[in-house]
Amino acid sequence: MTTPRLVLDRIEKDFGDCRAVRSVSLDVSSGEVLCLLGPSGCGKSTLLRIAAGVERQSAGAVRVDGRVVSDARRHDPPETRSVGLMFQDFALFPHLTVADNVAFGLRRANGARRDIVASYLRRVGLDGYQDKYPHQLSGGEQQRVALARALAPKPRVMLMDEPFSGLDQRLRDGVRDETLAVLKEEGTAVLLVTHDPEEALRMGDRIALMRAGRVVQVGAPYHIYNHPVDRKAAAFFSDVNVIHGTVAARQTDTPFGLFLTPGMVDDADVEVIIRPQHLKIDEDRGGAPPPNPRLGLPARGRVERARFMGSESLIEVRMEHDGSMLKATVPGAYLPERGAPLWLSLRRDHCFVFPCEAQTKVANPWEPDRDPRGKRPG
Ligand code: ATP
């Protein structure tokens, strides 16, 4: 097994009473992008700064290529850790040319430096920009210079803190994809901090979801999205609908059918969670739609609001059984009249059932073998 490029081993960080990072262990391999994702203040940047060496942890160790660079006894400075840094404010030196900016961290003879600078500028698509100054470049171009500068010393690990958030949306997607391609080519291990779930899904080979100083879930984007560890983890990636129920004889009866809740005691409150794109809409043509085992029971409601969102439409439906509002999205333009009766059903393989409190484990009702509580609905 190859040694991970970066290991964070049981890292703790306290700022006075604030426990910013709590026993976080993570590793990143060569060529891998691990995204640290979480809400503001959850400890992402602190963890990154500890990996970089600009902050010292209260406990735990940081290793680069198997070598301890920081623990209780030693603390190597950032410049000896073989880590590259890229932040939102990419801080190019305004008085230096593009070439001098990229060459800044290189300790080589002039000729070799020139060749390295030229090769990295070519890699980021800025061949011929050597003699320009930062103020003569667009935001995206400046960001690419920052990438070339961070990569030129060939760091083993790249640490990136919201590196794309200063770019406007149209520019961002292109720069993100180009950056990812160069980093993959270089085989650099990347730890990238973001609060944007879409960015994490797009950039990450794995995502570490953080909350209140802890990592609550780590996995591939598909896994994190489709098997959230709890309601908050599900809700971090999209709006979710919550359907409440109470356990009786190891199951919960809802207007959308029964959900098995093995292991939960009678009278426990549960939440069935479903994303808006996993609700199915049928127009009311004088009766319920025909039964479909994948969808369970349909329940009726009336359109409260329908909005066109570009690639999809968002329909908010007031349910007749309890007056709750559910949100459904459908691809393209679908704008039913306010008050129109609709039947909603749940794609049951995309539902998650969690206890209302102490939500710690995923229970996907269609996945009987994955989790003791996760059984197909009865
Ligand atoms: P954001 O996305 O807003 O940057 P974050 O997840 O990166 O947030 P951190 O910046 O790591 O969060 O902060 C984690 C917690 O530690 C916060 O409560 C913050 O106020 C606190 N904190 C961070 N740096 C310091 C410091 N130097 N002194 C005191 N408290 C700090």
Coordinates of C-alpha atoms in Angstrom, one line a residue, residues 13-311:
K13 CA -7.5 22.7 18.0
D14 CA -8.8 24.9 20.8
F15 CA -8.9 28.7 20.7
G16 CA -9.6 29.4 24.4
D17 CA -13.0 27.9 25.0
C18 CA -13.7 27.4 21.3
R19 CA -13.1 23.8 20.3
A20 CA -12.5 24.6 16.6
V21 CA -11.3 21.1 15.6
R22 CA -12.1 17.9 17.4
S23 CA -10.1 14.7 16.8
V24 CA -10.0 14.9 13.0
S25 CA -8.2 12.1 11.2
L26 CA -7.9 12.3 7.4
D27 CA -5.5 11.3 4.7
V28 CA -5.0 12.3 1.1
S29 CA -3.2 10.3 -1.6
S30 CA -1.2 11.3 -4.6
G31 CA -3.5 12.5 -7.4
E32 CA -6.5 12.7 -5.0
V33 CA -8.6 15.7 -4.3
L34 CA -10.2 15.6 -0.8
C35 CA -12.7 18.4 -0.3
L36 CA -13.3 19.6 3.3
L37 CA -16.9 20.7 3.1
G38 CA -19.1 22.3 5.8
P39 CA -20.9 25.4 7.0
S40 CA -19.1 28.6 8.0
G41 CA -17.2 28.2 11.3
C42 CA -17.1 24.4 11.3
G43 CA -13.3 24.4 11.4
K44 CA -12.3 23.8 7.8
S45 CA -9.8 26.6 7.4
T46 CA -8.3 25.9 10.8
L47 CA -7.6 22.4 9.7
L48 CA -6.1 23.5 6.5
R49 CA -3.9 26.1 8.3
I50 CA -2.7 23.3 10.6
A51 CA -1.8 21.2 7.6
A52 CA 0.1 24.1 6.1
G53 CA 1.9 24.9 9.4
V54 CA 0.7 28.4 9.8
E55 CA -1.4 27.3 12.8
R56 CA -0.2 24.8 15.4
Q57 CA -2.6 22.1 16.6
S58 CA -3.4 21.5 20.3
A59 CA -2.9 17.8 19.9
G60 CA -2.4 15.3 17.1
A61 CA 0.2 14.9 14.3
V62 CA 0.6 16.0 10.6
R63 CA 2.6 13.8 8.3
V64 CA 3.7 14.5 4.7
D65 CA 4.9 11.5 2.8
G66 CA 5.1 9.5 6.0
R67 CA 7.4 12.1 7.6
V68 CA 6.1 13.9 10.8
V69 CA 6.1 17.6 10.1
S70 CA 4.2 18.5 13.3
D71 CA 3.3 16.8 16.5
A72 CA 3.7 17.5 20.3
R73 CA 7.5 17.8 19.9
R74 CA 8.2 19.3 16.5
H75 CA 6.7 21.9 14.3
D76 CA 8.2 22.4 10.9
P77 CA 7.6 25.8 9.2
P78 CA 5.4 25.9 6.1
E79 CA 8.3 26.4 3.7
T80 CA 9.9 23.1 4.6
R81 CA 6.7 20.9 4.4
S82 CA 6.5 20.6 0.6
V83 CA 3.0 22.0 0.5
G84 CA 1.7 24.5 -2.0
L85 CA -1.0 27.1 -0.9
M86 CA -3.8 28.6 -2.8
F87 CA -6.3 30.9 -1.2
Q88 CA -9.3 32.9 -2.4
D89 CA -7.2 36.0 -2.3
F90 CA -4.5 34.7 -4.6
A91 CA -2.2 37.6 -3.7
L92 CA 0.1 37.9 -6.7
F93 CA 2.8 40.5 -6.2
P94 CA 1.5 43.5 -8.2
H95 CA 5.0 44.9 -8.9
L96 CA 6.3 41.7 -10.3
T97 CA 5.7 40.3 -13.8
V98 CA 3.8 37.1 -14.3
A99 CA 7.1 35.3 -14.9
D100 CA 8.6 36.7 -11.7
N101 CA 5.5 35.9 -9.7
V102 CA 5.7 32.2 -10.8
A103 CA 9.5 32.1 -10.3
F104 CA 9.1 33.6 -6.8
G105 CA 9.4 30.3 -4.8
L106 CA 12.0 28.6 -7.0
R107 CA 15.5 28.3 -5.8
R108 CA 17.3 27.5 -9.1
A109 CA 19.7 29.0 -11.5
N110 CA 18.2 31.6 -13.9
G111 CA 18.1 29.4 -17.0
A112 CA 16.4 26.5 -15.2
R113 CA 13.9 28.9 -13.5
R114 CA 13.0 30.4 -16.9
D115 CA 12.3 26.9 -18.3
I116 CA 10.2 25.9 -15.3
V117 CA 8.2 29.1 -15.4
A118 CA 7.6 28.7 -19.1
S119 CA 6.5 25.1 -18.8
Y120 CA 4.0 25.9 -16.0
L121 CA 2.6 28.9 -17.8
R122 CA 2.1 26.6 -20.8
R123 CA 0.3 24.1 -18.5
V124 CA -2.2 26.7 -17.3
G125 CA -2.8 28.1 -20.8
L126 CA -0.8 31.3 -20.3
D127 CA 2.0 30.9 -22.7
G128 CA 3.3 34.3 -23.8
Y129 CA 2.0 36.1 -20.7
Q130 CA 5.5 36.2 -19.0
D131 CA 6.0 39.9 -19.2
K132 CA 2.5 41.1 -18.3
Y133 CA 1.7 42.5 -14.8
P134 CA -1.2 41.2 -12.6
H135 CA -3.4 44.2 -13.2
Q136 CA -3.3 43.5 -16.9
L137 CA -4.9 40.1 -16.4
S138 CA -8.5 39.0 -15.8
G139 CA -9.5 37.3 -12.5
G140 CA -9.4 33.9 -14.1
E141 CA -6.0 34.5 -15.6
Q142 CA -4.6 35.8 -12.3
Q143 CA -5.9 32.6 -10.6
R144 CA -4.1 30.5 -13.2
V145 CA -0.9 32.4 -12.5
A146 CA -1.4 31.7 -8.8
L147 CA -1.9 28.0 -9.7
A148 CA 1.3 28.0 -11.8
R149 CA 3.2 29.7 -8.9
A150 CA 1.9 27.2 -6.4
L151 CA 2.8 24.2 -8.6
A152 CA 6.2 25.3 -9.9
P153 CA 8.2 24.2 -6.7
K154 CA 6.5 20.7 -7.3
P155 CA 4.8 20.5 -3.8
R156 CA 3.8 17.0 -2.6
V157 CA 0.6 18.5 -1.3
M158 CA -1.6 21.4 -2.4
L159 CA -3.8 23.1 0.2
M160 CA -6.5 25.2 -1.3
D161 CA -8.9 27.4 0.7
E162 CA -12.0 28.5 -1.3
P163 CA -9.7 29.2 -4.2
F164 CA -12.4 29.9 -6.7
S165 CA -14.9 31.9 -4.7
G166 CA -13.6 35.3 -5.9
L167 CA -14.4 34.4 -9.6
D168 CA -17.7 35.0 -11.2
Q169 CA -19.8 31.9 -11.9
R170 CA -19.1 31.6 -15.7
L171 CA -15.4 31.9 -15.2
R172 CA -15.4 29.7 -12.2
D173 CA -16.5 26.5 -13.9
G174 CA -13.8 26.7 -16.5
V175 CA -11.0 27.6 -14.1
R176 CA -12.1 24.8 -11.7
D177 CA -12.0 22.2 -14.5
E178 CA -8.6 23.4 -15.8
T179 CA -7.1 23.5 -12.3
L180 CA -8.3 20.0 -11.6
A181 CA -6.9 18.7 -14.9
V182 CA -3.4 20.2 -14.1
L183 CA -3.4 18.9 -10.5
K184 CA -4.3 15.4 -11.7
E185 CA -1.6 15.5 -14.3
E186 CA 0.9 16.5 -11.6
G187 CA -0.3 13.8 -9.2
T188 CA -0.4 16.3 -6.4
A189 CA -2.5 15.4 -3.3
V190 CA -5.0 18.2 -2.8
L191 CA -6.9 19.2 0.3
L192 CA -9.5 21.8 -0.8
V193 CA -11.7 23.8 1.6
T194 CA -15.1 24.8 0.4
H195 CA -18.5 25.7 1.8
D196 CA -20.1 25.1 -1.6
P197 CA -21.6 21.5 -2.0
E198 CA -21.7 21.8 -5.8
E199 CA -18.0 22.6 -5.8
A200 CA -17.2 19.6 -3.6
L201 CA -19.3 17.3 -5.7
R202 CA -17.6 18.6 -8.9
M203 CA -14.0 18.7 -7.6
G204 CA -13.7 16.0 -5.0
D205 CA -12.6 12.4 -5.4
R206 CA -13.8 12.2 -1.8
I207 CA -15.6 14.7 0.5
A208 CA -15.1 15.1 4.2
L209 CA -18.2 16.7 5.6
M210 CA -17.5 18.7 8.7
R211 CA -19.8 20.1 11.4
A212 CA -18.8 21.8 14.7
G213 CA -15.2 20.8 14.5
R214 CA -15.8 17.2 13.6
V215 CA -15.8 15.2 10.4
V216 CA -19.2 13.6 10.4
Q217 CA -18.9 11.7 7.1
V218 CA -16.2 10.9 4.5
G219 CA -16.8 9.3 1.2
A220 CA -17.0 9.6 -2.6
P221 CA -19.4 12.3 -3.8
Y222 CA -21.9 9.8 -5.0
H223 CA -21.9 8.0 -1.6
I224 CA -22.1 11.2 0.5
Y225 CA -25.0 12.5 -1.6
N226 CA -27.0 9.2 -1.8
H227 CA -26.2 7.8 1.7
P228 CA -26.2 10.8 4.0
V229 CA -25.3 10.0 7.6
D230 CA -28.2 12.1 9.0
R231 CA -30.7 14.7 8.1
K232 CA -28.3 17.6 8.2
A233 CA -25.9 15.8 5.9
A234 CA -28.7 15.3 3.4
A235 CA -29.9 18.9 3.7
F236 CA -26.4 20.3 3.1
F237 CA -26.5 19.3 -0.5
S238 CA -30.1 20.3 -1.4
D239 CA -33.4 21.3 -0.1
V240 CA -35.1 18.3 1.5
N241 CA -38.7 17.4 2.3
V242 CA -39.4 16.1 5.7
I243 CA -42.3 13.8 6.4
H244 CA -42.9 13.0 10.0
G245 CA -44.0 9.7 11.4
T246 CA -44.2 7.7 14.6
V247 CA -42.9 4.2 15.1
A248 CA -45.5 1.5 15.9
A249 CA -44.5 -2.2 15.8
R250 CA -41.2 -1.4 14.0
Q251 CA -42.7 0.6 11.2
T252 CA -44.0 4.0 10.5
D253 CA -47.2 4.7 8.7
T254 CA -47.2 7.8 6.5
P255 CA -49.7 9.0 3.9
F256 CA -47.1 7.8 1.4
G257 CA -47.1 4.3 2.7
L258 CA -45.3 2.2 5.3
F259 CA -41.6 2.5 6.1
L260 CA -39.9 -0.1 8.2
T261 CA -37.9 1.2 11.2
P262 CA -36.4 -1.9 12.8
G263 CA -34.5 -1.2 15.9
M264 CA -36.5 1.8 16.8
V265 CA -38.8 1.7 19.8
D266 CA -42.5 2.3 19.6
D267 CA -43.6 5.9 19.8
A268 CA -40.2 7.2 18.6
D269 CA -40.6 10.1 16.2
V270 CA -38.9 9.6 12.8
E271 CA -38.4 11.7 9.8
V272 CA -38.6 10.4 6.2
I273 CA -36.3 12.6 4.1
I274 CA -36.6 13.0 0.4
R275 CA -35.0 15.5 -2.1
P276 CA -37.4 17.5 -4.3
Q277 CA -36.2 15.8 -7.5
H278 CA -37.3 12.4 -6.1
L279 CA -40.9 13.3 -5.7
K280 CA -43.1 12.2 -8.6
I281 CA -46.0 14.4 -9.7
D282 CA -49.1 13.1 -11.3
E283 CA -51.9 15.5 -12.4
D284 CA -55.3 14.7 -10.8
R285 CA -57.5 13.3 -13.6
G286 CA -60.3 12.3 -11.3
G287 CA -58.5 9.7 -9.2
A288 CA -55.2 8.5 -7.9
P289 CA -52.6 7.3 -10.4
P290 CA -52.2 3.6 -10.8
P291 CA -50.2 1.8 -8.1
N292 CA -46.5 1.5 -8.7
P293 CA -44.3 -0.5 -6.2
R294 CA -41.3 1.8 -6.6
L295 CA -43.4 4.8 -5.6
G296 CA -45.6 3.6 -2.7
L297 CA -48.8 5.4 -2.1
P298 CA -49.7 8.7 -3.8
A299 CA -51.0 11.6 -1.6
R300 CA -53.0 14.5 -2.8
G301 CA -52.2 18.2 -2.6
R302 CA -52.7 21.5 -4.4
V303 CA -50.2 23.7 -6.1
E304 CA -49.2 26.7 -4.0
R305 CA -46.5 28.0 -6.3
A306 CA -44.7 27.0 -9.4
R307 CA -41.5 28.6 -10.6
F308 CA -39.3 28.2 -13.6
M309 CA -35.7 27.9 -12.5
G310 CA -33.9 27.5 -15.9
S311 CA -33.1 23.8 -16.3

